[in-house]
mmCIF file of N, CA and C in Angstrom:
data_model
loop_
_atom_site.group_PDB
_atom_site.id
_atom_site.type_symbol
_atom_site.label_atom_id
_atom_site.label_comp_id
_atom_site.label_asym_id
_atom_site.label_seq_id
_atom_site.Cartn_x
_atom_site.Cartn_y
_atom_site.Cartn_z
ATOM 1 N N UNK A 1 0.838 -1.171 0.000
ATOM 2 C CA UNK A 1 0.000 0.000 0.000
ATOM 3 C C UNK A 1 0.890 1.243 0.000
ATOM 4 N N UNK A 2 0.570 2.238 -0.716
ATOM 5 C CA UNK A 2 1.422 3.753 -0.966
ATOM 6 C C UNK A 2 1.002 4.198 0.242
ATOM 7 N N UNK A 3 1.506 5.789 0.970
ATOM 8 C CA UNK A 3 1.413 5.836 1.761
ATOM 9 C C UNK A 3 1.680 7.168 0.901
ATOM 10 N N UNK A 4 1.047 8.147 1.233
ATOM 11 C CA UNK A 4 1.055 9.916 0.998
ATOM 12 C C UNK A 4 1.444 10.656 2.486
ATOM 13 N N UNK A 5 1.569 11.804 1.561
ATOM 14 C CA UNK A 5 2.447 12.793 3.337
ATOM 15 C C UNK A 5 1.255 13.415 3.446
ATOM 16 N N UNK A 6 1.114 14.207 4.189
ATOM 17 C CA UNK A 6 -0.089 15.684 4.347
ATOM 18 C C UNK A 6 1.044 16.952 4.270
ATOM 19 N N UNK A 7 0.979 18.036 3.428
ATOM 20 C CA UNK A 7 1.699 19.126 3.183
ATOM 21 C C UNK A 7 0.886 19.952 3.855
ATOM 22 N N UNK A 8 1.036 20.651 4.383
ATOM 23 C CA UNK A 8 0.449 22.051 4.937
ATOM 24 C C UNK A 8 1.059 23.105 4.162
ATOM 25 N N UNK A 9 0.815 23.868 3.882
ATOM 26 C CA UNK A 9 1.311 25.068 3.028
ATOM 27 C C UNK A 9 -0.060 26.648 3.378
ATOM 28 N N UNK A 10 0.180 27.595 3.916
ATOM 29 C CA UNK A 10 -1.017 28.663 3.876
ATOM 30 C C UNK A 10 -2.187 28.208 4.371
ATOM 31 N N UNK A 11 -1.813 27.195 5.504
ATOM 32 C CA UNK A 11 -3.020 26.991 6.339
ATOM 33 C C UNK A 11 -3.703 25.907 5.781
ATOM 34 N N UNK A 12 -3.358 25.543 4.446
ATOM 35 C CA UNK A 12 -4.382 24.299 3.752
ATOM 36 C C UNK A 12 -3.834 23.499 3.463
ATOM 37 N N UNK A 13 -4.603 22.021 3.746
ATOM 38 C CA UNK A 13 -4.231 20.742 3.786
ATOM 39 C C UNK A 13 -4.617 20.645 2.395
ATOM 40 N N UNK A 14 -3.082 20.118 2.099
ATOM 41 C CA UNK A 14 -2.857 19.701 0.408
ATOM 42 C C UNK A 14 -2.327 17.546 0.737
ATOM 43 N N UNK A 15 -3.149 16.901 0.488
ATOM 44 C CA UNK A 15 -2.725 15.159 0.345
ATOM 45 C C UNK A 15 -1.828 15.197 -0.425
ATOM 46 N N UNK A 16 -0.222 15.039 -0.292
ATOM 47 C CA UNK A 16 0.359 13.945 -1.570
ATOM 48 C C UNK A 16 0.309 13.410 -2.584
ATOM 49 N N UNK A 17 -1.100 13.014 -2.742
ATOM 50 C CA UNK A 17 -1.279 12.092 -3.882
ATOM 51 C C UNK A 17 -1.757 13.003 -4.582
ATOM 52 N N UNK A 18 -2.053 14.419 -4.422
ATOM 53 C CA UNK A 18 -2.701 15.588 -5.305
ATOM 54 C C UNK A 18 -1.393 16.240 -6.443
ATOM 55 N N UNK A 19 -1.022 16.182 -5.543
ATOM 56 C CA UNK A 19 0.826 16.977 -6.148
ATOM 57 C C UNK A 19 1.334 16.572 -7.375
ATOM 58 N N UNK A 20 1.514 15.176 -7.265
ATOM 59 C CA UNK A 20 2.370 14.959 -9.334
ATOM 60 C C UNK A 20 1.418 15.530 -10.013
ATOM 61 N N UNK A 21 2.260 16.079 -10.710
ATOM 62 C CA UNK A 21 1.676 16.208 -11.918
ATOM 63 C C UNK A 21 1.553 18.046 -12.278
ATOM 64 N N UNK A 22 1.398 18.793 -10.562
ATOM 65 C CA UNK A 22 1.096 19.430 -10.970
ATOM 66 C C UNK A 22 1.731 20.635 -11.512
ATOM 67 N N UNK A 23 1.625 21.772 -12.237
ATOM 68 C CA UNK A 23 2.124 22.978 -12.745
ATOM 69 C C UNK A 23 3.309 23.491 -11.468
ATOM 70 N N UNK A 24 4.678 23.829 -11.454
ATOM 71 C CA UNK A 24 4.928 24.611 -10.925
ATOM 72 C C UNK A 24 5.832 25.802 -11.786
ATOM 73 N N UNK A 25 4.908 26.913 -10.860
ATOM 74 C CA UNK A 25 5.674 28.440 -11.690
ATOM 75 C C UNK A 25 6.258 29.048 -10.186
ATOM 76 N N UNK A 26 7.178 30.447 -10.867
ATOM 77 C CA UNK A 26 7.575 30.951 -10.015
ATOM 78 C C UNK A 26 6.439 32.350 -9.711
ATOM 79 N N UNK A 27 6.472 33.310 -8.839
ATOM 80 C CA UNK A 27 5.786 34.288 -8.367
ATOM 81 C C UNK A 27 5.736 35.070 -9.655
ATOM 82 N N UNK A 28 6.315 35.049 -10.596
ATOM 83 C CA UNK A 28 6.510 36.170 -11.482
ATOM 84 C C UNK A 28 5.774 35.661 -12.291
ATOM 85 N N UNK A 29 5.033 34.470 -12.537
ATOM 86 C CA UNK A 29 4.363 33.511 -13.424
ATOM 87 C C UNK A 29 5.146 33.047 -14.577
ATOM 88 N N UNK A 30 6.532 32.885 -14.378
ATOM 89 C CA UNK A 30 7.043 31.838 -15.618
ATOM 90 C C UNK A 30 7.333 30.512 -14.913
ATOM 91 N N UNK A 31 6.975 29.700 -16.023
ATOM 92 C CA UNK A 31 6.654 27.882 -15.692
ATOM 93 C C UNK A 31 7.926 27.781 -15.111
ATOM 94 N N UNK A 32 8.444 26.700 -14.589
ATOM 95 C CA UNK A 32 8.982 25.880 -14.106
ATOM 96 C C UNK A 32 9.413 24.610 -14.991
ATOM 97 N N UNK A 33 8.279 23.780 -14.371
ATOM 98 C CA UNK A 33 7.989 22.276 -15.061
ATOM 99 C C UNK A 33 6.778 21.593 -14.165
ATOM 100 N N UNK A 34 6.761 20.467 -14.247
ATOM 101 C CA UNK A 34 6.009 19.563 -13.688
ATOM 102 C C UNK A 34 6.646 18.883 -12.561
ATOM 103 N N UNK A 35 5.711 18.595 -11.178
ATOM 104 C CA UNK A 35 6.283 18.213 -10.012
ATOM 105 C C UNK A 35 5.917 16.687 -10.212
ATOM 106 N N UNK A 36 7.036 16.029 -9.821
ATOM 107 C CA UNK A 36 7.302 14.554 -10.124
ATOM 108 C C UNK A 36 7.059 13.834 -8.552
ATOM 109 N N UNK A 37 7.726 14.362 -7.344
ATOM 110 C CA UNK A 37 7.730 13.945 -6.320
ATOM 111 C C UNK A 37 8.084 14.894 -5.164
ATOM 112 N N UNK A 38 8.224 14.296 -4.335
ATOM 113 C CA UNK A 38 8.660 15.140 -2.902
ATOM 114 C C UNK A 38 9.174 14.781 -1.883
ATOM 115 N N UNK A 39 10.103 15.195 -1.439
ATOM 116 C CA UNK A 39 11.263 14.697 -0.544
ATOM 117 C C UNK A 39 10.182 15.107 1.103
ATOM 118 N N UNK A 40 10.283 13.811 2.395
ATOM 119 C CA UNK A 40 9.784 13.926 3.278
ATOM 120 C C UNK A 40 10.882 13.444 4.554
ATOM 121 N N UNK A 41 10.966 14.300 5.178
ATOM 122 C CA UNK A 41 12.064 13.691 6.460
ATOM 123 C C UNK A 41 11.494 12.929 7.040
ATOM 124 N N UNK A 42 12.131 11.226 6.946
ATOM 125 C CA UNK A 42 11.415 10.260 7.522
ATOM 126 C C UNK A 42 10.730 10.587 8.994
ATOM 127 N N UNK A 43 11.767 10.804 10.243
ATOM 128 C CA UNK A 43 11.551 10.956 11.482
ATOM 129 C C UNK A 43 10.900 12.062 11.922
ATOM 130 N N UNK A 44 10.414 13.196 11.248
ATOM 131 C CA UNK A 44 9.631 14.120 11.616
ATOM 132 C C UNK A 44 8.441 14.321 10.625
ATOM 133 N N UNK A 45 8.507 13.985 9.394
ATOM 134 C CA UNK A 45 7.729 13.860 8.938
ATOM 135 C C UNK A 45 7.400 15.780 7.793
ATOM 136 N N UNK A 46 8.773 16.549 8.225
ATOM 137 C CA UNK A 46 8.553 18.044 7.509
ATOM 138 C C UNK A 46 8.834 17.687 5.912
ATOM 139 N N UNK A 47 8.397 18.271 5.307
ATOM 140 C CA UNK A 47 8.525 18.535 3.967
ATOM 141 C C UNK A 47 10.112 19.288 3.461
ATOM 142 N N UNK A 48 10.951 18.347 2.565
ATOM 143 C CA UNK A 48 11.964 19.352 2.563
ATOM 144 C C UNK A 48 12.011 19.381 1.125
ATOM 145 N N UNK A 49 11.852 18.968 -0.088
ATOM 146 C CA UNK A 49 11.728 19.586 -1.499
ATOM 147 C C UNK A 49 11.114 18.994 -2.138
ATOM 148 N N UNK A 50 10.961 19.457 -3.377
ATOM 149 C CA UNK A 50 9.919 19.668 -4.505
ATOM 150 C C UNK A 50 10.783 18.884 -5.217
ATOM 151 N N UNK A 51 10.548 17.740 -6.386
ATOM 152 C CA UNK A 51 11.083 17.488 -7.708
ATOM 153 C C UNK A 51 10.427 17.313 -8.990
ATOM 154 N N UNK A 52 11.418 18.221 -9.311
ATOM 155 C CA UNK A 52 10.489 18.965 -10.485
ATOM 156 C C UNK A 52 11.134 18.618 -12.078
ATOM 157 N N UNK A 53 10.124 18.365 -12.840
ATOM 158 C CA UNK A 53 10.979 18.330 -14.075
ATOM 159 C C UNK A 53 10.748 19.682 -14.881
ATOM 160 N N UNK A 54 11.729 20.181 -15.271
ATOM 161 C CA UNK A 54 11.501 21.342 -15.943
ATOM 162 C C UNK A 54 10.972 21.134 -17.552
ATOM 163 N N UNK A 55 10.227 21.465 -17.425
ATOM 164 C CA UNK A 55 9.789 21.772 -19.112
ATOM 165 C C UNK A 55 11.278 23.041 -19.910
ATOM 166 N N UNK A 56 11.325 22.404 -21.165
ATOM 167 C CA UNK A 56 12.307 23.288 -21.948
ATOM 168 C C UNK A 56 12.110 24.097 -22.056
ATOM 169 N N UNK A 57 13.578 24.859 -22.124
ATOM 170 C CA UNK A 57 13.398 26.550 -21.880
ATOM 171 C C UNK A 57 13.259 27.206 -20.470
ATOM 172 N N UNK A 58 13.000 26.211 -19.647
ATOM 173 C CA UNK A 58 12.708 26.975 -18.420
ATOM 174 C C UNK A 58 14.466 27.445 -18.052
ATOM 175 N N UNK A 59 13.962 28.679 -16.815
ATOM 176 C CA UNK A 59 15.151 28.879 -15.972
ATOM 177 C C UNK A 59 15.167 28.160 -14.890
ATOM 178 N N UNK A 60 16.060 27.186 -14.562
ATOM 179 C CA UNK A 60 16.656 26.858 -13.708
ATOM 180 C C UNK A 60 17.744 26.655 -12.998
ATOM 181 N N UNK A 61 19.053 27.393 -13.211
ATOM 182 C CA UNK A 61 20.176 27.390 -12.993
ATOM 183 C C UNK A 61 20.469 27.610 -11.735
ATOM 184 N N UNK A 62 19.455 28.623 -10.716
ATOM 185 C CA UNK A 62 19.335 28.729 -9.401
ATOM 186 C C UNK A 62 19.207 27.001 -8.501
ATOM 187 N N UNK A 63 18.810 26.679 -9.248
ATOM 188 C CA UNK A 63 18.184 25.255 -8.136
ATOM 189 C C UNK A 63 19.100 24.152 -8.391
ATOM 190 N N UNK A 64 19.465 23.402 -7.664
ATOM 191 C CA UNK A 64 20.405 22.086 -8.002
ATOM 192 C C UNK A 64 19.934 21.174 -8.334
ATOM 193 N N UNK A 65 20.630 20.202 -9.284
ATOM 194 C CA UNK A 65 20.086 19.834 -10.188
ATOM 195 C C UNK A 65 19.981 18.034 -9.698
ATOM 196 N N UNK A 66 19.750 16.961 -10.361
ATOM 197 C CA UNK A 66 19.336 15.568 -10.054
ATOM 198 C C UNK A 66 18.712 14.814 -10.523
ATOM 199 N N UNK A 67 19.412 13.970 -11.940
ATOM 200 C CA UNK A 67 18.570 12.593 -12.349
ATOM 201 C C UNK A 67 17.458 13.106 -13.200
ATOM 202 N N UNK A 68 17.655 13.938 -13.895
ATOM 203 C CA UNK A 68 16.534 14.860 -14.427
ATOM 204 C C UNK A 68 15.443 15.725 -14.611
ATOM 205 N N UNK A 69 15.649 15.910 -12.882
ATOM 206 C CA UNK A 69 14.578 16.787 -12.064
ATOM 207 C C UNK A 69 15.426 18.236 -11.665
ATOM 208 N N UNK A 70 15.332 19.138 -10.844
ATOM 209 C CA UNK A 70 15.317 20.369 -10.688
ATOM 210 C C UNK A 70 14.761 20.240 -8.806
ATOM 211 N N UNK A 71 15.575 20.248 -7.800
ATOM 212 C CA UNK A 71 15.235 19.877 -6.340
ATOM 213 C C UNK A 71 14.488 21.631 -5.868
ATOM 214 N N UNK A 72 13.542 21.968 -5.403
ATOM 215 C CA UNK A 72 13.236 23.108 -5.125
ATOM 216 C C UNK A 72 13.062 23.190 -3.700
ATOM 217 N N UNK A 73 13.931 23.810 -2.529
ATOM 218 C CA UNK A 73 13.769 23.791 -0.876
ATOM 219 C C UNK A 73 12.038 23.959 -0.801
ATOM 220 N N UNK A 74 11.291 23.074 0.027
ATOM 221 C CA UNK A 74 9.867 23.322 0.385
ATOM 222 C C UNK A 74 10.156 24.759 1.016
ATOM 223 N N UNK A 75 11.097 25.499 1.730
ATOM 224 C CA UNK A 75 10.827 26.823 2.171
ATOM 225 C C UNK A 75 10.828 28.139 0.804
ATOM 226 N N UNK A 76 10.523 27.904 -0.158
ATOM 227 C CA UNK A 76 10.625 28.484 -1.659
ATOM 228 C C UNK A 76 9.288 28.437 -1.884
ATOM 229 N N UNK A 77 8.676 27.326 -1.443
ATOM 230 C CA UNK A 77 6.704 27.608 -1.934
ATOM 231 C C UNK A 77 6.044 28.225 -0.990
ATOM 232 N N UNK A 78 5.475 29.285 -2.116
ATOM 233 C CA UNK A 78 4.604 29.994 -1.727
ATOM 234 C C UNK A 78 3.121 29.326 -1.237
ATOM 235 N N UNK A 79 2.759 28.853 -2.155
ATOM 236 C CA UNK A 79 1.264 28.745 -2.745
ATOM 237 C C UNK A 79 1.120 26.965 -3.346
ATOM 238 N N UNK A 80 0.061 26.268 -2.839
ATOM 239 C CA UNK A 80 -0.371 24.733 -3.900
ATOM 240 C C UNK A 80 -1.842 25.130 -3.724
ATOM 241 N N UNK A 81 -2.335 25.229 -5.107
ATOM 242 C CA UNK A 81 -3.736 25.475 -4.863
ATOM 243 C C UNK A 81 -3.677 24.927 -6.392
ATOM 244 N N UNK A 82 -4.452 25.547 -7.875
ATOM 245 C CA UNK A 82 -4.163 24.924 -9.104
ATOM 246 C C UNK A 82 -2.413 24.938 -9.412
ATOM 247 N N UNK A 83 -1.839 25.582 -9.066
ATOM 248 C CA UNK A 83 -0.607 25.917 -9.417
ATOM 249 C C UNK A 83 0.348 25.142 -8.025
ATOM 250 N N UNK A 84 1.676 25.181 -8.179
ATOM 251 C CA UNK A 84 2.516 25.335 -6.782
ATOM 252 C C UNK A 84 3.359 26.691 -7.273
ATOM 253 N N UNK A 85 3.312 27.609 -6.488
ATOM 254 C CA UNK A 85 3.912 28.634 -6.981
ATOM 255 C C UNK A 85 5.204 28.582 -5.763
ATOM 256 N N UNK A 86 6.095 29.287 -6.645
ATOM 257 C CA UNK A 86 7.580 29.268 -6.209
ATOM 258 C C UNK A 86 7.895 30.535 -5.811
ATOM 259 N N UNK A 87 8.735 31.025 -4.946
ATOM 260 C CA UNK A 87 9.544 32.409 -4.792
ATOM 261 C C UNK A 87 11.004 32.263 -5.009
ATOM 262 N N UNK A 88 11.376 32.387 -6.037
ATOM 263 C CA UNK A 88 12.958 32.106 -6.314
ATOM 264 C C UNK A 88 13.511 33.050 -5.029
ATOM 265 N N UNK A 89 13.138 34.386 -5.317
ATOM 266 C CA UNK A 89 13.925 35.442 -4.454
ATOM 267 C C UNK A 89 14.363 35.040 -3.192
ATOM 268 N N UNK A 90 13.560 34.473 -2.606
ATOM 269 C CA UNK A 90 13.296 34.063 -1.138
ATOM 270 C C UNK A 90 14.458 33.625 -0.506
ATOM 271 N N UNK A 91 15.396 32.566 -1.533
ATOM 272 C CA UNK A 91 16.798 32.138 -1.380
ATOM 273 C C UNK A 91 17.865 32.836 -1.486
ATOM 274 N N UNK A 92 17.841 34.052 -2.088
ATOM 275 C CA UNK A 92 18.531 34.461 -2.050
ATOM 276 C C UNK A 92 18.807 35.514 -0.806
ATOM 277 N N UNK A 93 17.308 35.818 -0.236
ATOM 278 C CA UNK A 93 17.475 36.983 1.146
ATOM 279 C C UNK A 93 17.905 36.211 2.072
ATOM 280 N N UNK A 94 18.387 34.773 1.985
ATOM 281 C CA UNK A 94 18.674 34.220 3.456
ATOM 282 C C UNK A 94 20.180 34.382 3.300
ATOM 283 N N UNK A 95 20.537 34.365 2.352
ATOM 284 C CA UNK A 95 22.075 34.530 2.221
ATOM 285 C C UNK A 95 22.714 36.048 2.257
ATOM 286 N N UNK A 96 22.004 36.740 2.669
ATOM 287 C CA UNK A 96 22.617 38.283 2.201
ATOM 288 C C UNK A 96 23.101 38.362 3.742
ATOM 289 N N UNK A 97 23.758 39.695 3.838
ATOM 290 C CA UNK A 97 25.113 39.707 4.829
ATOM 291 C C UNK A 97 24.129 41.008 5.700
#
């Protein structure tokens, strides 16, 4: 038997099994790709990334890369509602001095 996570994201319970497949863009509304899976910390059970396949053409050079997916930190989503929307920026204000 599969076994799905529960994501919380903006107060709303999003199931696991909702997620492949779906659209992810960034805040600015350019695509991404399609979310393939999702990384879950066994022993606590937090959400730690997104895997994503990028559709061609996309930008992804920010995100590290893996097996043909695109890894996105779960602290980067904004939003899973029709979309999963992304905040690229977001990574970069944790690093500033």
């Amino acid at each position: 038997m599969k076994r799905y996570s529960l994501v919380v994201i903006e107060m709303v319970r999003v199931y696991g099994r909702t997620l492949p497949g779906k659209q992810v863009m960034t805040v600015d509304g350019a695509v991404i790709g399609k979310l393939v899976d999702v990384q879950v910390e066994m022993e606590t059970g937090i959400l730690k990334c997104f895997l994503v396949k990028p559709d061609p053409g996309a930008e992804v050079d920010m995100f590290e890369k893996g097996e043909g997916c695109v890894v996105i930190p779960a602290k980067l989503v904004r939003s899973i509602k029709d979309y999963i929307v992304v905040d690229t920026k977001a990574g970069e204000e944790s690093h500033e001095v």
